[in-house]
Amino acid sequence: LEGAAKGDAPTRCALVPGTLIVPKAIVEISGLRMPTDAGWRARIADTLSGHYPVIGGDIIGVNEALTTTSAKAKLHADSGAVAVDMESHRVGALATWTGIPFVAIRVVSDPAGRGIPPWVMAGVRADGSVASAVMIGGALTHPWDILSLIGLAGDSGKALATLRGVVSLLGPQLGLL
């Protein structure tokens, strides 16, 4: 990324799939900012930076997936966050409430420039499993979306490869010790 030094937020929001983010804070949509543990974050960044570019900045947490490029762009413009996710703000809130230090390690899976067809989201259950009939029906009625889905699968594969590498490098303590 242009203008992104180790641990700094990029100058533009164009993170590619597989980009590793170790955020300085998690921000709820309400504006509540939950800083991650600086020492732990630094140890993780030091360990991983020899293998991956490590992006800092803030991640904003939302409760529903952003599926359009315009929604992603608007949230970035409004918040300045480098990424958005649906889990870190919940973990951050619990850790902050209990006084337990926390960090987040996130990897970009679906980039800001890629939308997700609405019928795809309708085919994903709350537990993350897939409703096959909905997906097959969506693919049959929206065949032009198939190339986009192939792209999403490739993006997801890149993200998972980075996560496997991170776990391998940090070990079961995730850089805590």
mmCIF file with all atom_site columns, C-alpha atoms in Angstrom:
data_model
loop_
_atom_site.group_PDB
_atom_site.id
_atom_site.type_symbol
_atom_site.label_atom_id
_atom_site.label_alt_id
_atom_site.label_comp_id
_atom_site.label_asym_id
_atom_site.label_entity_id
_atom_site.label_seq_id
_atom_site.pdbx_PDB_ins_code
_atom_site.Cartn_x
_atom_site.Cartn_y
_atom_site.Cartn_z
_atom_site.occupancy
_atom_site.B_iso_or_equiv
_atom_site.pdbx_formal_charge
_atom_site.auth_seq_id
_atom_site.auth_comp_id
_atom_site.auth_asym_id
_atom_site.auth_atom_id
_atom_site.pdbx_PDB_model_num
ATOM 1   C CA . LEU A 1 1   ? 0.000   0.000   0.000   1.00 0.00 ? 1   LEU A CA 1
ATOM 2   C CA . GLU A 1 2   ? 1.202   3.445   -0.829  1.00 0.00 ? 2   GLU A CA 1
ATOM 3   C CA . GLY A 1 3   ? 2.075   5.551   2.173   1.00 0.00 ? 3   GLY A CA 1
ATOM 4   C CA . ALA A 1 4   ? 1.681   2.762   4.717   1.00 0.00 ? 4   ALA A CA 1
ATOM 5   C CA . ALA A 1 5   ? 4.604   2.295   7.057   1.00 0.00 ? 5   ALA A CA 1
ATOM 6   C CA . LYS A 1 6   ? 4.740   -0.545  9.560   1.00 0.00 ? 6   LYS A CA 1
ATOM 7   C CA . GLY A 1 7   ? 1.840   -0.134  11.951  1.00 0.00 ? 7   GLY A CA 1
ATOM 8   C CA . ASP A 1 8   ? 0.433   3.002   10.337  1.00 0.00 ? 8   ASP A CA 1
ATOM 9   C CA . ALA A 1 9   ? -2.919  3.350   8.679   1.00 0.00 ? 9   ALA A CA 1
ATOM 10  C CA . PRO A 1 10  ? -2.737  3.397   4.886   1.00 0.00 ? 10  PRO A CA 1
ATOM 11  C CA . THR A 1 11  ? -3.269  6.705   3.140   1.00 0.00 ? 11  THR A CA 1
ATOM 12  C CA . ARG A 1 12  ? -6.082  5.208   1.079   1.00 0.00 ? 12  ARG A CA 1
ATOM 13  C CA . CYS A 1 13  ? -8.588  2.500   1.807   1.00 0.00 ? 13  CYS A CA 1
ATOM 14  C CA . ALA A 1 14  ? -7.665  -0.121  -0.771  1.00 0.00 ? 14  ALA A CA 1
ATOM 15  C CA . LEU A 1 15  ? -6.516  -3.092  1.235   1.00 0.00 ? 15  LEU A CA 1
ATOM 16  C CA . VAL A 1 16  ? -6.208  -6.266  -0.794  1.00 0.00 ? 16  VAL A CA 1
ATOM 17  C CA . PRO A 1 17  ? -7.382  -9.721  0.287   1.00 0.00 ? 17  PRO A CA 1
ATOM 18  C CA . GLY A 1 18  ? -4.887  -11.302 2.650   1.00 0.00 ? 18  GLY A CA 1
ATOM 19  C CA . THR A 1 19  ? -3.784  -7.952  4.142   1.00 0.00 ? 19  THR A CA 1
ATOM 20  C CA . LEU A 1 20  ? -2.960  -8.368  7.832   1.00 0.00 ? 20  LEU A CA 1
ATOM 21  C CA . ILE A 1 21  ? -4.371  -5.809  10.267  1.00 0.00 ? 21  ILE A CA 1
ATOM 22  C CA . VAL A 1 22  ? -3.344  -5.534  13.915  1.00 0.00 ? 22  VAL A CA 1
ATOM 23  C CA . PRO A 1 23  ? -5.477  -2.531  14.898  1.00 0.00 ? 23  PRO A CA 1
ATOM 24  C CA . LYS A 1 24  ? -4.675  0.101   17.467  1.00 0.00 ? 24  LYS A CA 1
ATOM 25  C CA . ALA A 1 25  ? -8.333  0.200   18.481  1.00 0.00 ? 25  ALA A CA 1
ATOM 26  C CA . ILE A 1 26  ? -11.727 -1.226  17.761  1.00 0.00 ? 26  ILE A CA 1
ATOM 27  C CA . VAL A 1 27  ? -14.466 1.354   17.331  1.00 0.00 ? 27  VAL A CA 1
ATOM 28  C CA . GLU A 1 28  ? -18.150 0.640   17.707  1.00 0.00 ? 28  GLU A CA 1
ATOM 29  C CA . ILE A 1 29  ? -20.543 2.293   15.284  1.00 0.00 ? 29  ILE A CA 1
ATOM 30  C CA . SER A 1 30  ? -21.693 4.425   18.259  1.00 0.00 ? 30  SER A CA 1
ATOM 31  C CA . GLY A 1 31  ? -18.198 5.920   18.421  1.00 0.00 ? 31  GLY A CA 1
ATOM 32  C CA . LEU A 1 32  ? -16.995 4.037   21.513  1.00 0.00 ? 32  LEU A CA 1
ATOM 33  C CA . ARG A 1 33  ? -13.250 3.473   21.005  1.00 0.00 ? 33  ARG A CA 1
ATOM 34  C CA . MET A 1 34  ? -11.632 0.432   22.645  1.00 0.00 ? 34  MET A CA 1
ATOM 35  C CA . PRO A 1 35  ? -7.822  0.570   22.423  1.00 0.00 ? 35  PRO A CA 1
ATOM 36  C CA . THR A 1 36  ? -5.996  -2.716  22.050  1.00 0.00 ? 36  THR A CA 1
ATOM 37  C CA . ASP A 1 37  ? -3.087  -3.555  24.363  1.00 0.00 ? 37  ASP A CA 1
ATOM 38  C CA . ALA A 1 38  ? -0.120  -1.569  23.014  1.00 0.00 ? 38  ALA A CA 1
ATOM 39  C CA . GLY A 1 39  ? 2.627   -3.904  24.262  1.00 0.00 ? 39  GLY A CA 1
ATOM 40  C CA . TRP A 1 40  ? 0.961   -7.059  23.008  1.00 0.00 ? 40  TRP A CA 1
ATOM 41  C CA . ARG A 1 41  ? 0.139   -5.403  19.703  1.00 0.00 ? 41  ARG A CA 1
ATOM 42  C CA . ALA A 1 42  ? 3.780   -4.324  19.292  1.00 0.00 ? 42  ALA A CA 1
ATOM 43  C CA . ARG A 1 43  ? 5.093   -7.847  19.979  1.00 0.00 ? 43  ARG A CA 1
ATOM 44  C CA . ILE A 1 44  ? 2.689   -9.276  17.414  1.00 0.00 ? 44  ILE A CA 1
ATOM 45  C CA . ALA A 1 45  ? 3.610   -6.648  14.824  1.00 0.00 ? 45  ALA A CA 1
ATOM 46  C CA . ASP A 1 46  ? 7.340   -7.215  15.417  1.00 0.00 ? 46  ASP A CA 1
ATOM 47  C CA . THR A 1 47  ? 6.962   -10.977 15.037  1.00 0.00 ? 47  THR A CA 1
ATOM 48  C CA . LEU A 1 48  ? 4.823   -10.789 11.920  1.00 0.00 ? 48  LEU A CA 1
ATOM 49  C CA . SER A 1 49  ? 6.328   -7.784  10.113  1.00 0.00 ? 49  SER A CA 1
ATOM 50  C CA . GLY A 1 50  ? 9.236   -9.818  8.775   1.00 0.00 ? 50  GLY A CA 1
ATOM 51  C CA . HIS A 1 51  ? 6.753   -12.072 6.998   1.00 0.00 ? 51  HIS A CA 1
ATOM 52  C CA . TYR A 1 52  ? 3.762   -9.847  6.212   1.00 0.00 ? 52  TYR A CA 1
ATOM 53  C CA . PRO A 1 53  ? 3.062   -6.139  5.896   1.00 0.00 ? 53  PRO A CA 1
ATOM 54  C CA . VAL A 1 54  ? 1.256   -5.246  9.130   1.00 0.00 ? 54  VAL A CA 1
ATOM 55  C CA . ILE A 1 55  ? -1.330  -2.461  8.993   1.00 0.00 ? 55  ILE A CA 1
ATOM 56  C CA . GLY A 1 56  ? -2.402  -0.579  12.124  1.00 0.00 ? 56  GLY A CA 1
ATOM 57  C CA . GLY A 1 57  ? -5.182  1.981   12.415  1.00 0.00 ? 57  GLY A CA 1
ATOM 58  C CA . ASP A 1 58  ? -8.682  1.381   13.703  1.00 0.00 ? 58  ASP A CA 1
ATOM 59  C CA . ILE A 1 59  ? -11.261 -1.253  12.805  1.00 0.00 ? 59  ILE A CA 1
ATOM 60  C CA . ILE A 1 60  ? -14.917 -0.340  13.034  1.00 0.00 ? 60  ILE A CA 1
ATOM 61  C CA . GLY A 1 61  ? -17.374 -2.957  14.213  1.00 0.00 ? 61  GLY A CA 1
ATOM 62  C CA . VAL A 1 62  ? -20.823 -3.382  12.712  1.00 0.00 ? 62  VAL A CA 1
ATOM 63  C CA . ASN A 1 63  ? -23.638 -5.796  13.452  1.00 0.00 ? 63  ASN A CA 1
ATOM 64  C CA . GLU A 1 64  ? -24.629 -6.509  9.852   1.00 0.00 ? 64  GLU A CA 1
ATOM 65  C CA . ALA A 1 65  ? -22.444 -7.244  6.845   1.00 0.00 ? 65  ALA A CA 1
ATOM 66  C CA . LEU A 1 66  ? -21.686 -4.416  4.454   1.00 0.00 ? 66  LEU A CA 1
ATOM 67  C CA . THR A 1 67  ? -22.376 -5.886  1.043   1.00 0.00 ? 67  THR A CA 1
ATOM 68  C CA . THR A 1 68  ? -22.049 -2.921  -1.292  1.00 0.00 ? 68  THR A CA 1
ATOM 69  C CA . THR A 1 69  ? -18.978 -0.976  -2.280  1.00 0.00 ? 69  THR A CA 1
ATOM 70  C CA . SER A 1 70  ? -20.827 2.277   -1.613  1.00 0.00 ? 70  SER A CA 1
ATOM 71  C CA . ALA A 1 71  ? -21.686 1.243   1.981   1.00 0.00 ? 71  ALA A CA 1
ATOM 72  C CA . LYS A 1 72  ? -18.060 0.292   2.605   1.00 0.00 ? 72  LYS A CA 1
ATOM 73  C CA . ALA A 1 73  ? -16.806 3.583   1.132   1.00 0.00 ? 73  ALA A CA 1
ATOM 74  C CA . LYS A 1 74  ? -19.267 5.647   3.169   1.00 0.00 ? 74  LYS A CA 1
ATOM 75  C CA . LEU A 1 75  ? -18.328 3.950   6.434   1.00 0.00 ? 75  LEU A CA 1
ATOM 76  C CA . HIS A 1 76  ? -14.633 4.495   5.705   1.00 0.00 ? 76  HIS A CA 1
ATOM 77  C CA . ALA A 1 77  ? -15.258 8.163   4.882   1.00 0.00 ? 77  ALA A CA 1
ATOM 78  C CA . ASP A 1 78  ? -17.360 8.649   8.025   1.00 0.00 ? 78  ASP A CA 1
ATOM 79  C CA . SER A 1 79  ? -15.083 6.763   10.436  1.00 0.00 ? 79  SER A CA 1
ATOM 80  C CA . GLY A 1 80  ? -11.567 6.785   8.977   1.00 0.00 ? 80  GLY A CA 1
ATOM 81  C CA . ALA A 1 81  ? -11.299 3.115   9.925   1.00 0.00 ? 81  ALA A CA 1
ATOM 82  C CA . VAL A 1 82  ? -9.006  0.943   7.794   1.00 0.00 ? 82  VAL A CA 1
ATOM 83  C CA . ALA A 1 83  ? -11.396 -2.013  7.902   1.00 0.00 ? 83  ALA A CA 1
ATOM 84  C CA . VAL A 1 84  ? -14.758 -3.188  9.148   1.00 0.00 ? 84  VAL A CA 1
ATOM 85  C CA . ASP A 1 85  ? -15.736 -6.450  10.799  1.00 0.00 ? 85  ASP A CA 1
ATOM 86  C CA . MET A 1 86  ? -18.587 -7.990  12.725  1.00 0.00 ? 86  MET A CA 1
ATOM 87  C CA . GLU A 1 87  ? -16.763 -9.659  15.622  1.00 0.00 ? 87  GLU A CA 1
ATOM 88  C CA . SER A 1 88  ? -13.937 -7.570  17.098  1.00 0.00 ? 88  SER A CA 1
ATOM 89  C CA . HIS A 1 89  ? -16.165 -4.930  18.693  1.00 0.00 ? 89  HIS A CA 1
ATOM 90  C CA . ARG A 1 90  ? -17.987 -7.610  20.655  1.00 0.00 ? 90  ARG A CA 1
ATOM 91  C CA . VAL A 1 91  ? -14.754 -9.114  21.967  1.00 0.00 ? 91  VAL A CA 1
ATOM 92  C CA . GLY A 1 92  ? -13.373 -5.628  22.625  1.00 0.00 ? 92  GLY A CA 1
ATOM 93  C CA . ALA A 1 93  ? -16.459 -4.592  24.571  1.00 0.00 ? 93  ALA A CA 1
ATOM 94  C CA . LEU A 1 94  ? -16.300 -7.690  26.779  1.00 0.00 ? 94  LEU A CA 1
ATOM 95  C CA . ALA A 1 95  ? -12.564 -7.285  27.361  1.00 0.00 ? 95  ALA A CA 1
ATOM 96  C CA . THR A 1 96  ? -12.938 -3.582  28.141  1.00 0.00 ? 96  THR A CA 1
ATOM 97  C CA . TRP A 1 97  ? -15.856 -4.232  30.487  1.00 0.00 ? 97  TRP A CA 1
ATOM 98  C CA . THR A 1 98  ? -13.915 -6.907  32.391  1.00 0.00 ? 98  THR A CA 1
ATOM 99  C CA . GLY A 1 99  ? -10.589 -5.061  32.307  1.00 0.00 ? 99  GLY A CA 1
ATOM 100 C CA . ILE A 1 100 ? -8.822  -7.823  30.368  1.00 0.00 ? 100 ILE A CA 1
ATOM 101 C CA . PRO A 1 101 ? -6.184  -6.684  27.849  1.00 0.00 ? 101 PRO A CA 1
ATOM 102 C CA . PHE A 1 102 ? -7.007  -7.647  24.266  1.00 0.00 ? 102 PHE A CA 1
ATOM 103 C CA . VAL A 1 103 ? -5.740  -7.441  20.728  1.00 0.00 ? 103 VAL A CA 1
ATOM 104 C CA . ALA A 1 104 ? -7.343  -8.159  17.412  1.00 0.00 ? 104 ALA A CA 1
ATOM 105 C CA . ILE A 1 105 ? -5.694  -9.839  14.460  1.00 0.00 ? 105 ILE A CA 1
ATOM 106 C CA . ARG A 1 106 ? -7.757  -9.472  11.324  1.00 0.00 ? 106 ARG A CA 1
ATOM 107 C CA . VAL A 1 107 ? -7.165  -10.301 7.681   1.00 0.00 ? 107 VAL A CA 1
ATOM 108 C CA . VAL A 1 108 ? -8.994  -8.704  4.764   1.00 0.00 ? 108 VAL A CA 1
ATOM 109 C CA . SER A 1 109 ? -11.297 -11.208 3.118   1.00 0.00 ? 109 SER A CA 1
ATOM 110 C CA . ASP A 1 110 ? -13.726 -9.170  1.055   1.00 0.00 ? 110 ASP A CA 1
ATOM 111 C CA . PRO A 1 111 ? -12.094 -5.910  -0.041  1.00 0.00 ? 111 PRO A CA 1
ATOM 112 C CA . ALA A 1 112 ? -13.813 -2.536  -0.210  1.00 0.00 ? 112 ALA A CA 1
ATOM 113 C CA . GLY A 1 113 ? -14.006 -2.709  -3.985  1.00 0.00 ? 113 GLY A CA 1
ATOM 114 C CA . ARG A 1 114 ? -15.964 -5.961  -4.108  1.00 0.00 ? 114 ARG A CA 1
ATOM 115 C CA . GLY A 1 115 ? -19.678 -6.175  -3.380  1.00 0.00 ? 115 GLY A CA 1
ATOM 116 C CA . ILE A 1 116 ? -21.553 -9.276  -2.303  1.00 0.00 ? 116 ILE A CA 1
ATOM 117 C CA . PRO A 1 117 ? -24.792 -10.103 -4.125  1.00 0.00 ? 117 PRO A CA 1
ATOM 118 C CA . PRO A 1 118 ? -27.816 -9.853  -1.781  1.00 0.00 ? 118 PRO A CA 1
ATOM 119 C CA . TRP A 1 119 ? -28.965 -13.386 -2.577  1.00 0.00 ? 119 TRP A CA 1
ATOM 120 C CA . VAL A 1 120 ? -25.634 -14.708 -1.327  1.00 0.00 ? 120 VAL A CA 1
ATOM 121 C CA . MET A 1 121 ? -26.173 -13.109 2.070   1.00 0.00 ? 121 MET A CA 1
ATOM 122 C CA . ALA A 1 122 ? -29.682 -14.567 2.142   1.00 0.00 ? 122 ALA A CA 1
ATOM 123 C CA . GLY A 1 123 ? -28.104 -17.998 1.711   1.00 0.00 ? 123 GLY A CA 1
ATOM 124 C CA . VAL A 1 124 ? -25.837 -17.694 4.759   1.00 0.00 ? 124 VAL A CA 1
ATOM 125 C CA . ARG A 1 125 ? -27.411 -18.700 8.046   1.00 0.00 ? 125 ARG A CA 1
ATOM 126 C CA . ALA A 1 126 ? -26.730 -16.944 11.363  1.00 0.00 ? 126 ALA A CA 1
ATOM 127 C CA . ASP A 1 127 ? -24.290 -19.706 12.380  1.00 0.00 ? 127 ASP A CA 1
ATOM 128 C CA . GLY A 1 128 ? -22.294 -19.260 9.153   1.00 0.00 ? 128 GLY A CA 1
ATOM 129 C CA . SER A 1 129 ? -23.549 -22.410 7.479   1.00 0.00 ? 129 SER A CA 1
ATOM 130 C CA . VAL A 1 130 ? -24.929 -22.269 3.956   1.00 0.00 ? 130 VAL A CA 1
ATOM 131 C CA . ALA A 1 131 ? -28.532 -22.831 2.908   1.00 0.00 ? 131 ALA A CA 1
ATOM 132 C CA . SER A 1 132 ? -27.785 -24.850 -0.230  1.00 0.00 ? 132 SER A CA 1
ATOM 133 C CA . ALA A 1 133 ? -31.227 -24.488 -1.797  1.00 0.00 ? 133 ALA A CA 1
ATOM 134 C CA . VAL A 1 134 ? -31.068 -20.683 -1.503  1.00 0.00 ? 134 VAL A CA 1
ATOM 135 C CA . MET A 1 135 ? -27.572 -20.603 -2.997  1.00 0.00 ? 135 MET A CA 1
ATOM 136 C CA . ILE A 1 136 ? -28.463 -22.901 -5.895  1.00 0.00 ? 136 ILE A CA 1
ATOM 137 C CA . GLY A 1 137 ? -31.625 -20.909 -6.581  1.00 0.00 ? 137 GLY A CA 1
ATOM 138 C CA . GLY A 1 138 ? -29.673 -17.653 -6.485  1.00 0.00 ? 138 GLY A CA 1
ATOM 139 C CA . ALA A 1 139 ? -27.015 -18.979 -8.833  1.00 0.00 ? 139 ALA A CA 1
ATOM 140 C CA . LEU A 1 140 ? -29.667 -20.202 -11.277 1.00 0.00 ? 140 LEU A CA 1
ATOM 141 C CA . THR A 1 141 ? -31.544 -16.892 -11.283 1.00 0.00 ? 141 THR A CA 1
ATOM 142 C CA . HIS A 1 142 ? -28.415 -14.677 -11.205 1.00 0.00 ? 142 HIS A CA 1
ATOM 143 C CA . PRO A 1 143 ? -25.796 -16.487 -13.306 1.00 0.00 ? 143 PRO A CA 1
ATOM 144 C CA . TRP A 1 144 ? -23.976 -13.204 -14.009 1.00 0.00 ? 144 TRP A CA 1
ATOM 145 C CA . ASP A 1 145 ? -22.921 -13.184 -10.309 1.00 0.00 ? 145 ASP A CA 1
ATOM 146 C CA . ILE A 1 146 ? -20.991 -16.455 -10.593 1.00 0.00 ? 146 ILE A CA 1
ATOM 147 C CA . LEU A 1 147 ? -17.718 -14.732 -11.569 1.00 0.00 ? 147 LEU A CA 1
ATOM 148 C CA . SER A 1 148 ? -18.065 -12.443 -8.557  1.00 0.00 ? 148 SER A CA 1
ATOM 149 C CA . LEU A 1 149 ? -18.545 -15.481 -6.305  1.00 0.00 ? 149 LEU A CA 1
ATOM 150 C CA . ILE A 1 150 ? -15.448 -17.107 -7.746  1.00 0.00 ? 150 ILE A CA 1
ATOM 151 C CA . GLY A 1 151 ? -13.585 -13.896 -6.922  1.00 0.00 ? 151 GLY A CA 1
ATOM 152 C CA . LEU A 1 152 ? -14.956 -13.930 -3.370  1.00 0.00 ? 152 LEU A CA 1
ATOM 153 C CA . ALA A 1 153 ? -13.807 -17.527 -2.950  1.00 0.00 ? 153 ALA A CA 1
ATOM 154 C CA . GLY A 1 154 ? -10.316 -16.601 -4.134  1.00 0.00 ? 154 GLY A CA 1
ATOM 155 C CA . ASP A 1 155 ? -10.240 -13.613 -1.770  1.00 0.00 ? 155 ASP A CA 1
ATOM 156 C CA . SER A 1 156 ? -11.298 -15.838 1.108   1.00 0.00 ? 156 SER A CA 1
ATOM 157 C CA . GLY A 1 157 ? -8.566  -18.321 0.238   1.00 0.00 ? 157 GLY A CA 1
ATOM 158 C CA . LYS A 1 158 ? -5.932  -15.571 0.391   1.00 0.00 ? 158 LYS A CA 1
ATOM 159 C CA . ALA A 1 159 ? -7.220  -14.453 3.786   1.00 0.00 ? 159 ALA A CA 1
ATOM 160 C CA . LEU A 1 160 ? -7.175  -17.988 5.170   1.00 0.00 ? 160 LEU A CA 1
ATOM 161 C CA . ALA A 1 161 ? -3.620  -18.529 3.911   1.00 0.00 ? 161 ALA A CA 1
ATOM 162 C CA . THR A 1 162 ? -2.476  -15.408 5.765   1.00 0.00 ? 162 THR A CA 1
ATOM 163 C CA . LEU A 1 163 ? -4.282  -16.511 8.931   1.00 0.00 ? 163 LEU A CA 1
ATOM 164 C CA . ARG A 1 164 ? -2.625  -19.936 8.780   1.00 0.00 ? 164 ARG A CA 1
ATOM 165 C CA . GLY A 1 165 ? 0.749   -18.227 8.522   1.00 0.00 ? 165 GLY A CA 1
ATOM 166 C CA . VAL A 1 166 ? -0.032  -15.922 11.437  1.00 0.00 ? 166 VAL A CA 1
ATOM 167 C CA . VAL A 1 167 ? -1.030  -18.827 13.686  1.00 0.00 ? 167 VAL A CA 1
ATOM 168 C CA . SER A 1 168 ? 2.091   -20.723 12.667  1.00 0.00 ? 168 SER A CA 1
ATOM 169 C CA . LEU A 1 169 ? 4.339   -17.753 13.505  1.00 0.00 ? 169 LEU A CA 1
ATOM 170 C CA . LEU A 1 170 ? 2.672   -16.678 16.752  1.00 0.00 ? 170 LEU A CA 1
ATOM 171 C CA . GLY A 1 171 ? 1.935   -20.103 18.188  1.00 0.00 ? 171 GLY A CA 1
ATOM 172 C CA . PRO A 1 172 ? -0.869  -20.982 20.572  1.00 0.00 ? 172 PRO A CA 1
ATOM 173 C CA . GLN A 1 173 ? -0.183  -17.996 22.845  1.00 0.00 ? 173 GLN A CA 1
ATOM 174 C CA . LEU A 1 174 ? -0.671  -15.579 19.915  1.00 0.00 ? 174 LEU A CA 1
ATOM 175 C CA . GLY A 1 175 ? 2.380   -13.559 20.917  1.00 0.00 ? 175 GLY A CA 1
ATOM 176 C CA . LEU A 1 176 ? 1.240   -13.099 24.505  1.00 0.00 ? 176 LEU A CA 1
ATOM 177 C CA . LEU A 1 177 ? 4.379   -14.650 25.989  1.00 0.00 ? 177 LEU A CA 1
#
